[in-house]
Coordinates of C-alpha atoms and ligand atoms in Angstrom, one line a residue:
M11 CA 29.0 -6.5 -7.7
Y12 CA 29.3 -10.0 -8.8
D13 CA 31.2 -11.5 -10.6
E14 CA 31.2 -14.7 -10.8
L15 CA 28.1 -14.4 -12.1
N16 CA 29.2 -13.3 -15.7
G17 CA 29.2 -16.1 -18.0
R18 CA 27.0 -18.0 -15.7
V19 CA 23.0 -19.8 -16.3
A20 CA 20.4 -18.3 -14.9
L21 CA 16.5 -19.3 -15.3
V22 CA 13.9 -17.0 -14.1
T23 CA 9.9 -18.0 -14.4
G24 CA 7.1 -15.5 -14.1
A25 CA 9.7 -13.2 -16.4
A26 CA 7.4 -11.4 -18.5
T27 CA 6.2 -8.5 -15.8
G28 CA 7.1 -7.3 -12.4
I29 CA 9.6 -9.2 -9.9
G30 CA 10.2 -11.5 -12.4
R31 CA 11.2 -9.1 -15.4
H32 CA 13.2 -7.1 -13.3
T33 CA 15.4 -9.6 -12.3
A34 CA 16.0 -11.6 -15.5
V35 CA 17.7 -8.2 -16.1
A36 CA 19.8 -8.3 -13.6
F37 CA 21.0 -11.3 -13.9
A38 CA 21.4 -10.2 -17.8
Q39 CA 23.8 -6.6 -16.1
A40 CA 25.8 -8.9 -14.3
G41 CA 26.3 -10.7 -17.3
A42 CA 24.5 -14.4 -16.5
R43 CA 22.5 -16.0 -20.2
V44 CA 19.2 -16.1 -18.8
T45 CA 16.4 -18.5 -19.4
I46 CA 13.0 -16.4 -19.2
A47 CA 9.6 -18.3 -18.8
D48 CA 6.2 -16.9 -18.5
V49 CA 2.9 -17.3 -19.7
N50 CA 2.7 -14.2 -21.4
V51 CA 4.3 -14.4 -24.5
E52 CA 4.1 -10.6 -25.8
K53 CA 5.5 -9.8 -22.3
L54 CA 8.1 -11.8 -22.2
K55 CA 9.4 -10.5 -25.4
E56 CA 9.1 -6.8 -24.4
T57 CA 11.7 -8.6 -21.3
L58 CA 14.2 -10.3 -23.9
S59 CA 14.5 -7.2 -25.5
M60 CA 15.4 -5.4 -21.9
I61 CA 18.3 -7.7 -21.7
E62 CA 19.8 -7.7 -25.0
D63 CA 19.3 -3.5 -24.4
A64 CA 21.6 -4.6 -21.0
G65 CA 24.0 -5.8 -23.9
G66 CA 23.1 -9.7 -22.7
T67 CA 21.8 -12.7 -24.0
G68 CA 17.8 -14.6 -23.4
L69 CA 16.4 -17.3 -23.6
L70 CA 12.4 -17.2 -24.3
T71 CA 10.6 -20.4 -23.4
R72 CA 6.6 -19.9 -22.7
T73 CA 6.2 -22.5 -20.1
D74 CA 3.0 -23.0 -17.7
V75 CA 4.7 -23.7 -14.7
S76 CA 2.0 -26.4 -13.4
D77 CA 2.6 -28.7 -16.3
P78 CA 5.4 -30.8 -15.7
K79 CA 5.7 -31.5 -19.2
Q80 CA 6.7 -28.5 -20.0
V81 CA 8.7 -27.2 -16.4
E82 CA 10.9 -30.5 -17.6
E83 CA 11.0 -28.5 -21.6
M84 CA 12.2 -25.7 -20.2
I85 CA 14.8 -27.2 -18.6
E86 CA 15.7 -29.2 -21.5
K87 CA 15.7 -26.1 -23.7
T88 CA 18.5 -24.2 -21.5
L89 CA 20.7 -27.2 -20.9
E90 CA 20.2 -27.6 -25.1
E91 CA 21.4 -23.5 -25.5
F92 CA 23.4 -22.9 -22.5
G93 CA 25.2 -26.3 -21.5
Q94 CA 23.9 -26.2 -17.6
L95 CA 22.3 -24.3 -14.9
N96 CA 23.6 -22.5 -12.3
Y97 CA 21.0 -20.1 -10.5
A98 CA 17.4 -20.3 -10.9
C99 CA 14.5 -17.5 -9.4
N100 CA 11.3 -19.5 -9.0
N101 CA 9.3 -16.8 -9.2
A102 CA 5.6 -17.0 -11.4
G103 CA 3.1 -16.5 -9.3
I104 CA -0.6 -15.6 -8.9
G105 CA -2.4 -13.6 -6.2
G106 CA -6.0 -14.6 -6.8
E107 CA -9.8 -13.5 -5.6
M108 CA -9.9 -12.1 -2.2
K109 CA -12.8 -13.7 0.2
R110 CA -12.8 -15.2 3.0
T111 CA -11.6 -19.1 3.2
A112 CA -15.3 -20.9 3.0
D113 CA -15.9 -18.9 -0.2
F114 CA -13.6 -20.6 -2.4
S115 CA -14.4 -23.2 -4.4
V116 CA -12.5 -26.3 -5.1
E117 CA -11.2 -24.9 -8.7
E118 CA -10.0 -21.8 -6.7
W119 CA -7.9 -23.7 -4.9
D120 CA -6.4 -26.2 -7.7
R121 CA -5.3 -23.1 -9.7
L122 CA -3.7 -21.6 -7.3
I123 CA -1.8 -23.7 -5.5
G124 CA -1.8 -25.9 -8.3
I125 CA 1.1 -23.0 -9.7
N126 CA 1.7 -21.5 -6.5
L127 CA 3.5 -24.6 -5.0
K128 CA 3.0 -27.3 -6.9
G129 CA 4.6 -25.4 -9.9
Q130 CA 7.4 -24.6 -7.9
W131 CA 8.6 -27.8 -6.6
L132 CA 8.2 -28.9 -10.1
C133 CA 10.7 -26.6 -11.3
M134 CA 13.1 -26.8 -8.0
K135 CA 12.7 -30.7 -9.1
Q136 CA 13.7 -30.2 -12.2
E137 CA 16.5 -27.8 -11.5
I138 CA 17.8 -29.4 -8.7
L139 CA 18.4 -32.6 -11.2
A140 CA 20.0 -30.0 -13.8
M141 CA 22.3 -28.5 -10.6
L142 CA 23.6 -31.8 -9.3
E143 CA 25.1 -32.3 -12.8
N144 CA 26.8 -29.3 -12.1
G145 CA 28.1 -29.7 -9.4
G146 CA 25.6 -27.1 -7.6
G147 CA 24.2 -24.3 -7.9
S148 CA 21.9 -21.4 -6.1
I149 CA 17.9 -21.8 -6.0
I150 CA 15.8 -18.8 -5.2
N151 CA 11.8 -19.0 -4.1
V152 CA 10.1 -15.9 -4.6
A153 CA 7.4 -16.5 -1.4
S154 CA 6.0 -13.4 0.5
I155 CA 5.4 -11.8 4.2
L156 CA 2.2 -14.2 3.5
G157 CA 4.7 -17.0 3.9
T158 CA 5.2 -16.5 7.7
V159 CA 2.4 -14.1 8.3
G160 CA -1.4 -14.9 7.3
F161 CA -3.6 -11.4 5.2
D162 CA -7.5 -11.5 5.6
Q163 CA -9.2 -13.0 2.6
A164 CA -6.6 -14.4 1.0
A165 CA -6.0 -18.0 2.5
L166 CA -5.1 -19.7 -0.4
Y167 CA -2.2 -17.3 -1.2
T168 CA -1.3 -17.5 1.9
A169 CA -1.2 -21.0 2.5
S170 CA 0.7 -21.6 -0.7
K171 CA 3.2 -19.3 0.7
H172 CA 3.4 -20.8 3.9
G173 CA 4.5 -24.2 1.7
L174 CA 6.7 -22.7 -0.4
V175 CA 8.8 -22.1 2.9
G176 CA 8.2 -25.2 4.3
L177 CA 9.3 -26.4 0.6
T178 CA 12.2 -24.4 0.8
K179 CA 13.8 -25.2 4.0
A180 CA 13.4 -29.2 3.4
A181 CA 15.0 -29.3 0.4
A182 CA 17.8 -26.7 1.3
L183 CA 18.6 -29.7 4.5
E184 CA 18.7 -32.1 1.7
Y185 CA 20.9 -31.0 -1.2
A186 CA 23.0 -28.7 1.5
E187 CA 26.2 -31.5 1.1
E188 CA 25.8 -31.3 -2.6
N189 CA 26.6 -27.7 -2.6
I190 CA 22.6 -26.9 -3.9
R191 CA 22.1 -24.1 -1.6
I192 CA 17.9 -23.2 -1.8
N193 CA 16.3 -20.2 -0.4
A194 CA 13.1 -18.0 -0.3
V195 CA 12.8 -14.9 -0.7
C196 CA 9.4 -13.0 1.4
P197 CA 9.4 -9.3 -0.4
G198 CA 6.1 -7.2 1.0
F199 CA 4.0 -5.4 -1.4
I200 CA 6.0 -5.1 -4.7
D201 CA 4.3 -1.3 -6.8
T202 CA 3.5 -4.6 -9.4
P203 CA 0.6 -5.5 -12.2
M204 CA -0.5 -8.4 -9.6
L205 CA -1.4 -5.1 -7.1
E206 CA -2.4 -2.8 -10.2
Q207 CA -4.5 -6.3 -11.1
A208 CA -6.1 -6.6 -7.4
G209 CA -6.8 -3.1 -7.2
I210 CA -4.6 -2.0 -4.8
T211 CA -2.1 0.5 -6.2
S212 CA -4.9 1.4 -8.9
D213 CA -7.2 2.9 -5.5
P214 CA -5.1 6.1 -4.0
E215 CA -6.9 5.3 -0.7
T216 CA -6.2 1.4 -0.7
R217 CA -2.9 1.9 -1.8
Q218 CA -2.5 4.8 1.2
A219 CA -3.5 1.7 3.5
I220 CA -1.5 -1.0 2.6
E221 CA 2.0 1.6 2.5
G222 CA 0.6 2.2 6.1
L223 CA 1.5 -1.9 6.8
H224 CA 4.8 -1.3 6.1
A225 CA 7.5 0.3 8.6
M226 CA 9.0 2.3 5.8
G227 CA 5.5 3.4 5.0
R228 CA 6.0 2.9 0.8
L229 CA 5.4 0.0 -1.2
G230 CA 8.6 -1.9 -2.4
S231 CA 10.4 -2.4 -5.8
S232 CA 10.9 -5.0 -7.9
D233 CA 14.5 -4.2 -8.4
E234 CA 14.7 -4.1 -4.6
I235 CA 13.7 -7.6 -4.7
A236 CA 15.9 -8.7 -7.6
D237 CA 19.0 -7.5 -5.1
A238 CA 18.0 -10.0 -3.1
V239 CA 17.4 -12.3 -5.1
L240 CA 21.0 -11.3 -7.0
W241 CA 22.9 -11.9 -3.3
L242 CA 21.2 -14.8 -2.4
S243 CA 22.8 -15.8 -6.2
S244 CA 26.1 -15.5 -5.1
N245 CA 29.0 -16.2 -3.2
R246 CA 28.9 -13.4 -1.0
S247 CA 25.8 -15.6 0.5
S248 CA 28.1 -18.9 0.3
F249 CA 27.3 -19.9 3.9
V250 CA 22.9 -19.0 3.3
T251 CA 20.3 -22.4 3.1
G252 CA 17.1 -22.7 3.9
H253 CA 16.6 -19.0 4.8
T254 CA 13.6 -17.1 4.5
L255 CA 15.1 -13.4 3.2
L256 CA 11.9 -11.1 4.4
V257 CA 12.3 -8.2 2.1
D258 CA 9.4 -6.0 3.4
G259 CA 9.9 -2.4 4.5
G260 CA 9.1 -4.1 7.9
Y261 CA 6.0 -5.0 7.7
T262 CA 6.5 -7.9 9.8
A263 CA 8.7 -6.2 12.6
R264 CA 5.4 -4.9 14.0
Ligands
LIG312 P1 3.7 -10.2 -12.0 O1 1.9 -10.5 -11.8 O2 3.8 -8.9 -12.6 O3 4.3 -11.2 -12.4 C1 3.8 -12.7 -12.0 C2 3.8 -13.4 -13.9 O4 4.3 -15.0 -13.4 C3 3.5 -12.8 -13.9 O5 4.4 -12.4 -16.4 C4 2.6 -14.5 -15.1 O6 2.0 -14.5 -16.7 C5 3.1 -15.5 -14.9 N1 3.0 -16.7 -14.4 C6 1.4 -17.0 -13.9 N2 1.1 -17.7 -13.9 C7 2.1 -18.5 -14.5 C8 2.3 -19.6 -14.7 N3 1.4 -21.4 -15.0 N4 2.9 -20.2 -15.4 C9 3.7 -19.1 -15.1 N5 4.0 -18.2 -15.9 C10 2.8 -17.6 -14.8 O7 3.1 -10.4 -10.2 P2 4.5 -10.0 -9.5 O8 4.0 -9.1 -8.2 O9 5.5 -9.9 -10.2 O10 4.7 -11.3 -8.8 C11 5.8 -12.1 -8.8 C12 5.9 -13.2 -7.8 O11 5.9 -12.4 -6.5 C13 4.9 -14.0 -7.1 O12 5.0 -15.1 -7.2 C14 4.5 -13.3 -5.9 O13 3.4 -13.5 -5.1 C15 5.5 -12.8 -5.4 N6 5.1 -11.9 -4.4 C16 4.4 -10.1 -5.1 C17 4.1 -9.7 -4.2 C18 3.2 -8.0 -4.7 O14 3.1 -7.3 -3.9 N7 3.8 -7.9 -5.8 C19 4.1 -9.6 -2.9 C20 5.0 -10.6 -2.5 C21 4.9 -11.6 -3.0

């Protein structure tokens, strides 16, 4: 569907499971070579097999996105292996525990913001430098509906995602004339291991309550987010930058 992705180079962080895995495989199916990064190497290997089964080429890197050195190495490896970077999907993130604002510890703040916000900026910083070298590119940050609205007992996560939306807009302004488009995708609740770990999909009552928050009455799938990421990567979205694309089954329309 997006011919121009064929032979190009994409990078997906948090590619071991969920949205990242499906996005990496979708890039490979479109013919792009893909660097897949995550801290979970075991699951990352499964993603690599899925890419290869789809006839694609992947490069696996164990990268903690909150570590500046590891992020630099991730980009270096990509450029060494593939020679350029055209698309980057900054997707790695954690949910954190659910509790009220005053009950979080400083350590929890540092960890969550360190991965979900600082980590995304560290990746963007290196990706932008690489893309400037090859005349442009497209960066897609996976934020959340909680980058646009609040949610009880998730203040740190909500703050990290609002921060990411701000980072996306400011960076988009700065690099627009250098042919780097920078956008955010804001998913509603998506059926991934993150929701399972949070006890949302493992408990039928909780699942039903969360489904009911979406106008469409269901959770989204990782493929529905991957589709948005591929569109934002492709030339079909050539006049779109600094945008926050809600893919939320109507959650925020209420
Ligand atoms: P997931 O838990 O399946 O995937 C997240 C991946 O990020 C995991 O493979 C994990 O190992 C990796 N990761 C965590 N910390 C890392 C670090 N420091 N360095 C590198 N990788 C790291 O979760 P899911 O749902 O696929 O989430 C992907 C992104 O989508 C996250 O940024 C999340 O906040 C966002 N999102 C998810 C929603 C959902 O309902 N599942 C809704 C809105 C946004």
